[in-house]
Amino acid sequence: MSIDAEVLLDWFTEQARDLPWRRPEATAWHILMSEIMLQQTPVARVEPIWREWVARWPVPSAMAASSQAEVLRAWGKLGYPRRALRLHECARVLATEHGDVVPTDVDVLLSLPGIGAYTARAVACFAYGQRVPVVDTNVRRVVARAVHGREPGNPSSRDLAETEALLPTSVPRAAKFSAALMELGALVCTARNPDCARCPLPRCAWVDAGRPAAEVVRKVQKYEGTDRQARGRLLDVLREASGPVERVRLDLAWTRDPGQRARALDSLLVDGLIEQTEDGLFALAGEGA
Ligand code: SF4
């Protein structure tokens, strides 16, 4: 089964959220920042931070001129802070090797630090209006259900080709179609409760097949008590401090399991998010010298 592009595009025109990174004044750099932030963080938490970043770092060279620690502090509690360090590195490469401009070509985008298959295509499509398949979890779910009549399985190398085959041939329509597919997955065809009564698609293979259950039931990752939460607590201490801190400050931030705390601290050092000074204090990346 295919997807009725006309119907989907009309629905998108009427129902799409008015997100600031979709407005005409958003540059490719602004869109790239939004895509990095949105990878693992919901829109409502991203939007205020993104607005701050656009005002503070309107072009890549502005971010490149800031320190890693400044970027990590500004990242706040968006989670998975390695993204902030990679974006800072990406800004430096854009400023020094690409004339402060985000490239248009997917292969060139893929060569940038922190830019993977999804982000490269999202930027090419949403910033430059290109006809490229953009596949995130929302798109995979809509395509799996509406076209193939099943819940999505694990990501596969076929996803890109299958999504590309659905794109309208007209370039501007194809770019809008990609945004519309993603929006349908985010607003209507959600993972747990697809609201089929509100769905604009006139036919859906999954509904026709009697809504078959997923073959693989995904476990929801818990956060409470995990190493990730411990890392977050330790990083909070350093973000809130004005300079390097003693080890005891970190020990007090996570008292429930010393072994877990040591693991979290090690992994933050290995990831380059924090560093140790010569006299044994701990600091955000770039602040330990
Ligand atoms: S009919 Fe339901 S399952 Fe099919 S695409 Fe629409 S929301 Fe998703």
mmCIF file of C-alpha atoms and ligand atoms in Angstrom:
data_model
loop_
_atom_site.group_PDB
_atom_site.id
_atom_site.type_symbol
_atom_site.label_atom_id
_atom_site.label_comp_id
_atom_site.label_asym_id
_atom_site.label_seq_id
_atom_site.Cartn_x
_atom_site.Cartn_y
_atom_site.Cartn_z
ATOM 1 C CA MET A 1 0.000 0.000 0.000
ATOM 2 C CA SER A 2 1.194 3.555 -0.630
ATOM 3 C CA ILE A 3 0.517 6.835 1.161
ATOM 4 C CA ASP A 4 -1.816 9.393 -0.397
ATOM 5 C CA ALA A 5 0.542 12.376 -0.693
ATOM 6 C CA GLU A 6 -2.200 14.858 -1.538
ATOM 7 C CA VAL A 7 -4.195 14.057 1.573
ATOM 8 C CA LEU A 8 -1.132 13.998 3.834
ATOM 9 C CA LEU A 9 0.158 17.329 2.520
ATOM 10 C CA ASP A 10 -3.249 19.004 2.988
ATOM 11 C CA TRP A 11 -3.400 17.693 6.545
ATOM 12 C CA PHE A 12 0.099 19.013 7.241
ATOM 13 C CA THR A 13 -0.802 22.452 5.892
ATOM 14 C CA GLU A 14 -3.733 22.637 8.298
ATOM 15 C CA GLN A 15 -2.451 20.781 11.349
ATOM 16 C CA ALA A 16 1.335 21.171 11.539
ATOM 17 C CA ARG A 17 2.623 22.672 14.768
ATOM 18 C CA ASP A 18 3.988 26.186 14.459
ATOM 19 C CA LEU A 19 7.500 25.311 15.642
ATOM 20 C CA PRO A 20 10.075 28.125 15.566
ATOM 21 C CA TRP A 21 12.656 26.114 13.618
ATOM 22 C CA ARG A 22 10.072 25.640 10.845
ATOM 23 C CA ARG A 23 9.655 29.365 10.255
ATOM 24 C CA PRO A 24 11.251 30.974 7.198
ATOM 25 C CA GLU A 25 13.692 33.016 9.295
ATOM 26 C CA ALA A 26 15.307 29.864 10.733
ATOM 27 C CA THR A 27 18.674 29.325 9.035
ATOM 28 C CA ALA A 28 20.266 25.956 8.257
ATOM 29 C CA TRP A 29 22.458 26.393 11.349
ATOM 30 C CA HIS A 30 19.400 27.012 13.537
ATOM 31 C CA ILE A 31 17.711 23.960 12.048
ATOM 32 C CA LEU A 32 20.821 21.845 12.573
ATOM 33 C CA MET A 33 20.894 22.879 16.252
ATOM 34 C CA SER A 34 17.213 21.979 16.628
ATOM 35 C CA GLU A 35 17.716 18.562 15.048
ATOM 36 C CA ILE A 36 20.588 17.716 17.395
ATOM 37 C CA MET A 37 18.544 18.791 20.419
ATOM 38 C CA LEU A 38 15.377 17.004 19.306
ATOM 39 C CA GLN A 39 17.082 13.638 18.786
ATOM 40 C CA GLN A 40 16.554 12.532 22.370
ATOM 41 C CA THR A 41 14.600 15.365 23.994
ATOM 42 C CA PRO A 42 10.928 16.397 23.587
ATOM 43 C CA VAL A 43 9.918 19.609 21.792
ATOM 44 C CA ALA A 44 8.645 21.368 24.931
ATOM 45 C CA ARG A 45 12.020 21.072 26.666
ATOM 46 C CA VAL A 46 14.022 21.888 23.547
ATOM 47 C CA GLU A 47 12.200 25.062 22.486
ATOM 48 C CA PRO A 48 13.310 27.486 25.276
ATOM 49 C CA ILE A 49 16.919 26.307 25.137
ATOM 50 C CA TRP A 50 16.931 26.461 21.339
ATOM 51 C CA ARG A 51 15.672 30.075 21.441
ATOM 52 C CA GLU A 52 18.482 30.984 23.838
ATOM 53 C CA TRP A 53 21.043 29.317 21.602
ATOM 54 C CA VAL A 54 19.825 31.028 18.430
ATOM 55 C CA ALA A 55 20.124 34.413 20.160
ATOM 56 C CA ARG A 56 23.504 33.629 21.698
ATOM 57 C CA TRP A 57 25.094 31.718 18.835
ATOM 58 C CA PRO A 58 23.348 32.882 15.623
ATOM 59 C CA VAL A 59 26.170 31.527 13.434
ATOM 60 C CA PRO A 60 28.595 28.592 13.904
ATOM 61 C CA SER A 61 31.618 30.879 14.467
ATOM 62 C CA ALA A 62 29.872 32.464 17.469
ATOM 63 C CA MET A 63 29.577 29.060 19.128
ATOM 64 C CA ALA A 64 33.097 28.091 18.094
ATOM 65 C CA ALA A 65 34.375 31.183 19.932
ATOM 66 C CA SER A 66 32.759 29.975 23.169
ATOM 67 C CA SER A 67 34.358 27.348 25.399
ATOM 68 C CA GLN A 68 33.205 23.758 25.771
ATOM 69 C CA ALA A 69 32.220 24.547 29.364
ATOM 70 C CA GLU A 70 29.988 27.444 28.247
ATOM 71 C CA VAL A 71 28.208 25.190 25.781
ATOM 72 C CA LEU A 72 27.793 22.431 28.376
ATOM 73 C CA ARG A 73 26.328 24.914 30.873
ATOM 74 C CA ALA A 74 23.936 26.292 28.271
ATOM 75 C CA TRP A 75 22.855 22.735 27.383
ATOM 76 C CA GLY A 76 21.255 22.628 30.833
ATOM 77 C CA LYS A 77 19.242 19.510 31.467
ATOM 78 C CA LEU A 78 18.491 18.473 27.890
ATOM 79 C CA GLY A 79 20.218 15.145 28.607
ATOM 80 C CA TYR A 80 22.817 13.148 26.684
ATOM 81 C CA PRO A 81 25.294 16.065 26.922
ATOM 82 C CA ARG A 82 27.819 14.526 24.547
ATOM 83 C CA ARG A 83 25.559 16.015 21.876
ATOM 84 C CA ALA A 84 26.545 19.495 23.089
ATOM 85 C CA LEU A 85 30.257 18.762 22.816
ATOM 86 C CA ARG A 86 29.840 17.292 19.327
ATOM 87 C CA LEU A 87 27.799 20.301 18.225
ATOM 88 C CA HIS A 88 30.523 22.616 19.532
ATOM 89 C CA GLU A 89 33.075 20.650 17.515
ATOM 90 C CA CYS A 90 30.780 20.787 14.476
ATOM 91 C CA ALA A 91 30.519 24.591 14.871
ATOM 92 C CA ARG A 92 34.314 24.842 14.894
ATOM 93 C CA VAL A 93 34.608 22.820 11.669
ATOM 94 C CA LEU A 94 31.841 24.842 9.987
ATOM 95 C CA ALA A 95 33.533 28.110 10.987
ATOM 96 C CA THR A 96 37.019 27.099 9.903
ATOM 97 C CA GLU A 97 36.415 24.838 6.900
ATOM 98 C CA HIS A 98 33.015 25.772 5.474
ATOM 99 C CA GLY A 99 32.938 29.573 5.593
ATOM 100 C CA ASP A 100 30.528 29.576 8.548
ATOM 101 C CA VAL A 101 27.827 27.998 6.373
ATOM 102 C CA VAL A 102 26.095 24.622 6.822
ATOM 103 C CA PRO A 103 26.750 22.540 3.681
ATOM 104 C CA THR A 104 23.854 21.458 1.473
ATOM 105 C CA ASP A 105 25.232 18.103 0.327
ATOM 106 C CA VAL A 106 24.279 15.029 2.375
ATOM 107 C CA ASP A 107 27.730 13.427 2.017
ATOM 108 C CA VAL A 108 29.479 16.599 3.148
ATOM 109 C CA LEU A 109 27.050 16.928 6.054
ATOM 110 C CA LEU A 110 27.811 13.326 7.020
ATOM 111 C CA SER A 111 31.504 14.185 7.303
ATOM 112 C CA LEU A 112 30.834 16.741 10.068
ATOM 113 C CA PRO A 113 31.358 15.852 13.750
ATOM 114 C CA GLY A 114 28.198 14.569 15.417
ATOM 115 C CA ILE A 115 26.149 14.479 12.198
ATOM 116 C CA GLY A 116 24.716 11.034 11.476
ATOM 117 C CA ALA A 117 22.480 9.614 8.765
ATOM 118 C CA TYR A 118 19.304 11.099 10.193
ATOM 119 C CA THR A 119 20.601 14.605 10.931
ATOM 120 C CA ALA A 120 22.385 14.984 7.583
ATOM 121 C CA ARG A 121 19.191 14.217 5.674
ATOM 122 C CA ALA A 122 16.985 16.244 8.016
ATOM 123 C CA VAL A 123 19.145 19.320 7.389
ATOM 124 C CA ALA A 124 19.258 18.726 3.618
ATOM 125 C CA CYS A 125 15.481 18.341 3.554
ATOM 126 C CA PHE A 126 14.185 20.825 6.135
ATOM 127 C CA ALA A 127 16.798 23.557 5.647
ATOM 128 C CA TYR A 128 17.468 23.220 1.923
ATOM 129 C CA GLY A 129 14.231 21.626 0.665
ATOM 130 C CA GLN A 130 15.919 18.629 -0.957
ATOM 131 C CA ARG A 131 14.200 15.403 -1.989
ATOM 132 C CA VAL A 132 15.890 13.009 0.435
ATOM 133 C CA PRO A 133 14.310 10.419 2.715
ATOM 134 C CA VAL A 134 14.390 11.484 6.365
ATOM 135 C CA VAL A 135 13.815 8.512 8.632
ATOM 136 C CA ASP A 136 13.360 8.845 12.381
ATOM 137 C CA THR A 137 11.325 6.624 14.723
ATOM 138 C CA ASN A 138 8.108 8.488 13.874
ATOM 139 C CA VAL A 139 8.570 8.022 10.134
ATOM 140 C CA ARG A 140 9.548 4.359 10.533
ATOM 141 C CA ARG A 141 6.394 3.727 12.549
ATOM 142 C CA VAL A 142 4.024 5.442 10.096
ATOM 143 C CA VAL A 143 5.580 3.679 7.107
ATOM 144 C CA ALA A 144 5.586 0.294 8.864
ATOM 145 C CA ARG A 145 1.927 0.592 9.786
ATOM 146 C CA ALA A 146 0.326 2.469 6.901
ATOM 147 C CA VAL A 147 2.331 0.847 4.087
ATOM 148 C CA HIS A 148 3.422 -2.567 5.380
ATOM 149 C CA GLY A 149 0.636 -3.339 7.848
ATOM 150 C CA ARG A 150 2.865 -4.089 10.823
ATOM 151 C CA GLU A 151 4.442 -2.459 13.815
ATOM 152 C CA PRO A 152 8.017 -1.284 13.157
ATOM 153 C CA GLY A 153 10.793 -3.810 13.733
ATOM 154 C CA ASN A 154 14.415 -2.959 14.370
ATOM 155 C CA PRO A 155 15.972 -0.235 12.170
ATOM 156 C CA SER A 156 17.206 -1.698 8.907
ATOM 157 C CA SER A 157 19.189 -0.640 5.865
ATOM 158 C CA ARG A 158 15.936 -0.940 3.870
ATOM 159 C CA ASP A 159 14.260 1.930 5.770
ATOM 160 C CA LEU A 160 15.791 4.687 3.643
ATOM 161 C CA ALA A 161 14.951 3.056 0.309
ATOM 162 C CA GLU A 162 11.409 2.213 1.418
ATOM 163 C CA THR A 163 10.774 5.784 2.518
ATOM 164 C CA GLU A 164 12.388 7.256 -0.589
ATOM 165 C CA ALA A 165 10.037 5.193 -2.755
ATOM 166 C CA LEU A 166 7.075 6.990 -1.150
ATOM 167 C CA LEU A 167 8.321 10.538 -1.800
ATOM 168 C CA PRO A 168 6.498 12.587 -4.452
ATOM 169 C CA THR A 169 8.671 13.285 -7.502
ATOM 170 C CA SER A 170 8.327 17.077 -7.194
ATOM 171 C CA VAL A 171 11.189 18.324 -5.006
ATOM 172 C CA PRO A 172 9.269 20.908 -2.907
ATOM 173 C CA ARG A 173 6.416 18.463 -2.351
ATOM 174 C CA ALA A 174 8.861 15.711 -1.379
ATOM 175 C CA ALA A 175 10.468 17.899 1.299
ATOM 176 C CA LYS A 176 7.086 18.814 2.722
ATOM 177 C CA PHE A 177 5.957 15.171 2.535
ATOM 178 C CA SER A 178 8.917 14.132 4.730
ATOM 179 C CA ALA A 179 8.010 16.762 7.332
ATOM 180 C CA ALA A 180 4.355 15.684 7.160
ATOM 181 C CA LEU A 181 5.148 11.978 7.681
ATOM 182 C CA MET A 182 7.177 12.863 10.745
ATOM 183 C CA GLU A 183 4.439 15.120 12.089
ATOM 184 C CA LEU A 184 1.806 12.416 11.600
ATOM 185 C CA GLY A 185 3.935 10.019 13.656
ATOM 186 C CA ALA A 186 4.500 12.636 16.373
ATOM 187 C CA LEU A 187 0.875 13.796 16.698
ATOM 188 C CA VAL A 188 -1.479 11.058 15.510
ATOM 189 C CA CYS A 189 0.198 7.736 14.724
ATOM 190 C CA THR A 190 1.946 7.593 18.095
ATOM 191 C CA ALA A 191 3.718 4.512 19.426
ATOM 192 C CA ARG A 192 1.282 3.544 22.160
ATOM 193 C CA ASN A 193 -2.061 5.045 21.160
ATOM 194 C CA PRO A 194 -2.434 5.731 17.459
ATOM 195 C CA ASP A 195 -5.480 7.971 17.075
ATOM 196 C CA CYS A 196 -6.776 6.381 13.889
ATOM 197 C CA ALA A 197 -10.069 8.283 14.127
ATOM 198 C CA ARG A 198 -8.123 11.522 13.581
ATOM 199 C CA CYS A 199 -5.796 10.103 10.936
ATOM 200 C CA PRO A 200 -6.061 11.814 7.544
ATOM 201 C CA LEU A 201 -4.917 8.740 5.583
ATOM 202 C CA PRO A 202 -7.881 7.156 3.802
ATOM 203 C CA ARG A 203 -6.301 3.661 3.846
ATOM 204 C CA CYS A 204 -3.909 2.037 6.301
ATOM 205 C CA ALA A 205 -2.495 -1.478 5.871
ATOM 206 C CA TRP A 206 -2.134 -1.932 9.642
ATOM 207 C CA VAL A 207 -5.798 -1.146 10.313
ATOM 208 C CA ASP A 208 -6.817 -3.339 7.357
ATOM 209 C CA ALA A 209 -4.766 -6.193 8.858
ATOM 210 C CA GLY A 210 -6.588 -5.949 12.193
ATOM 211 C CA ARG A 211 -3.865 -3.986 14.044
ATOM 212 C CA PRO A 212 -1.377 -6.831 14.559
ATOM 213 C CA ALA A 213 0.800 -6.526 17.673
ATOM 214 C CA ALA A 214 4.535 -5.888 17.514
ATOM 215 C CA GLU A 215 6.780 -8.943 17.192
ATOM 216 C CA VAL A 216 9.369 -7.367 19.458
ATOM 217 C CA VAL A 217 8.068 -5.671 22.591
ATOM 218 C CA ARG A 218 10.414 -2.835 23.457
ATOM 219 C CA LYS A 219 11.342 -2.259 27.063
ATOM 220 C CA VAL A 220 10.903 1.304 28.256
ATOM 221 C CA GLN A 221 14.245 2.492 29.630
ATOM 222 C CA LYS A 222 13.952 3.622 33.205
ATOM 223 C CA TYR A 223 16.028 6.583 34.384
ATOM 224 C CA GLU A 224 15.732 6.523 38.177
ATOM 225 C CA GLY A 225 18.786 4.908 39.761
ATOM 226 C CA THR A 226 20.661 4.383 36.480
ATOM 227 C CA ASP A 227 24.267 5.257 35.690
ATOM 228 C CA ARG A 228 22.842 7.922 33.400
ATOM 229 C CA GLN A 229 21.084 9.601 36.312
ATOM 230 C CA ALA A 230 24.297 9.419 38.363
ATOM 231 C CA ARG A 231 26.232 11.053 35.500
ATOM 232 C CA GLY A 232 23.586 13.785 35.303
ATOM 233 C CA ARG A 233 23.865 14.546 39.028
ATOM 234 C CA LEU A 234 27.668 14.800 38.904
ATOM 235 C CA LEU A 235 27.528 17.001 35.825
ATOM 236 C CA ASP A 236 24.935 19.258 37.522
ATOM 237 C CA VAL A 237 27.431 19.974 40.316
ATOM 238 C CA LEU A 238 30.092 21.058 37.837
ATOM 239 C CA ARG A 239 27.665 23.066 35.703
ATOM 240 C CA GLU A 240 26.487 25.001 38.733
ATOM 241 C CA ALA A 241 30.018 25.615 40.063
ATOM 242 C CA SER A 242 31.986 28.590 38.817
ATOM 243 C CA GLY A 243 35.206 26.565 38.591
ATOM 244 C CA PRO A 244 36.882 23.259 39.582
ATOM 245 C CA VAL A 245 35.439 21.469 42.645
ATOM 246 C CA GLU A 246 36.759 18.968 45.168
ATOM 247 C CA ARG A 247 35.917 15.293 44.902
ATOM 248 C CA VAL A 248 33.815 15.406 48.070
ATOM 249 C CA ARG A 249 31.277 17.704 46.357
ATOM 250 C CA LEU A 250 30.729 14.995 43.758
ATOM 251 C CA ASP A 251 30.581 12.264 46.379
ATOM 252 C CA LEU A 252 27.743 14.110 48.117
ATOM 253 C CA ALA A 253 25.811 14.462 44.879
ATOM 254 C CA TRP A 254 25.355 10.680 44.525
ATOM 255 C CA THR A 255 25.516 8.783 47.795
ATOM 256 C CA ARG A 256 23.367 5.757 47.040
ATOM 257 C CA ASP A 257 26.079 3.608 45.442
ATOM 258 C CA PRO A 258 29.802 4.521 45.573
ATOM 259 C CA GLY A 259 30.649 1.957 42.862
ATOM 260 C CA GLN A 260 28.082 3.461 40.545
ATOM 261 C CA ARG A 261 29.349 6.963 41.337
ATOM 262 C CA ALA A 262 32.919 5.943 40.469
ATOM 263 C CA ARG A 263 31.679 4.407 37.189
ATOM 264 C CA ALA A 264 29.754 7.548 36.321
ATOM 265 C CA LEU A 265 32.745 9.753 37.065
ATOM 266 C CA ASP A 266 35.044 7.576 34.954
ATOM 267 C CA SER A 267 32.672 7.608 32.020
ATOM 268 C CA LEU A 268 32.327 11.423 32.161
ATOM 269 C CA LEU A 269 36.134 11.691 32.063
ATOM 270 C CA VAL A 270 36.397 9.186 29.207
ATOM 271 C CA ASP A 271 33.701 11.027 27.218
ATOM 272 C CA GLY A 272 35.612 14.286 27.625
ATOM 273 C CA LEU A 273 32.685 16.009 29.338
ATOM 274 C CA ILE A 274 34.725 16.719 32.458
ATOM 275 C CA GLU A 275 38.418 16.800 33.344
ATOM 276 C CA GLN A 276 40.678 16.568 36.342
ATOM 277 C CA THR A 277 43.101 19.330 37.282
ATOM 278 C CA GLU A 278 46.707 18.697 38.281
ATOM 279 C CA ASP A 279 45.784 19.136 41.942
ATOM 280 C CA GLY A 280 42.981 16.557 41.751
ATOM 281 C CA LEU A 281 39.951 18.830 41.390
ATOM 282 C CA PHE A 282 37.185 18.178 38.843
ATOM 283 C CA ALA A 283 35.895 20.646 36.247
ATOM 284 C CA LEU A 284 33.761 20.879 33.141
ATOM 285 C CA ALA A 285 35.601 20.223 29.858
ATOM 286 C CA GLY A 286 38.048 23.020 29.116
ATOM 287 C CA GLU A 287 37.881 24.504 32.624
ATOM 288 C CA GLY A 288 40.490 22.346 34.326
ATOM 289 C CA ALA A 289 43.600 24.037 32.975
HETATM 290 S S1 SF4 B 1 -4.776 4.795 10.472
HETATM 291 FE FE1 SF4 B 1 -3.917 4.666 12.536
HETATM 292 S S2 SF4 B 1 -2.217 3.222 12.402
HETATM 293 FE FE2 SF4 B 1 -2.741 3.852 10.310
HETATM 294 S S3 SF4 B 1 -1.348 5.522 9.862
HETATM 295 FE FE3 SF4 B 1 -3.239 6.427 10.644
HETATM 296 S S4 SF4 B 1 -2.927 6.645 12.861
HETATM 297 FE FE4 SF4 B 1 -1.362 5.269 12.076
#
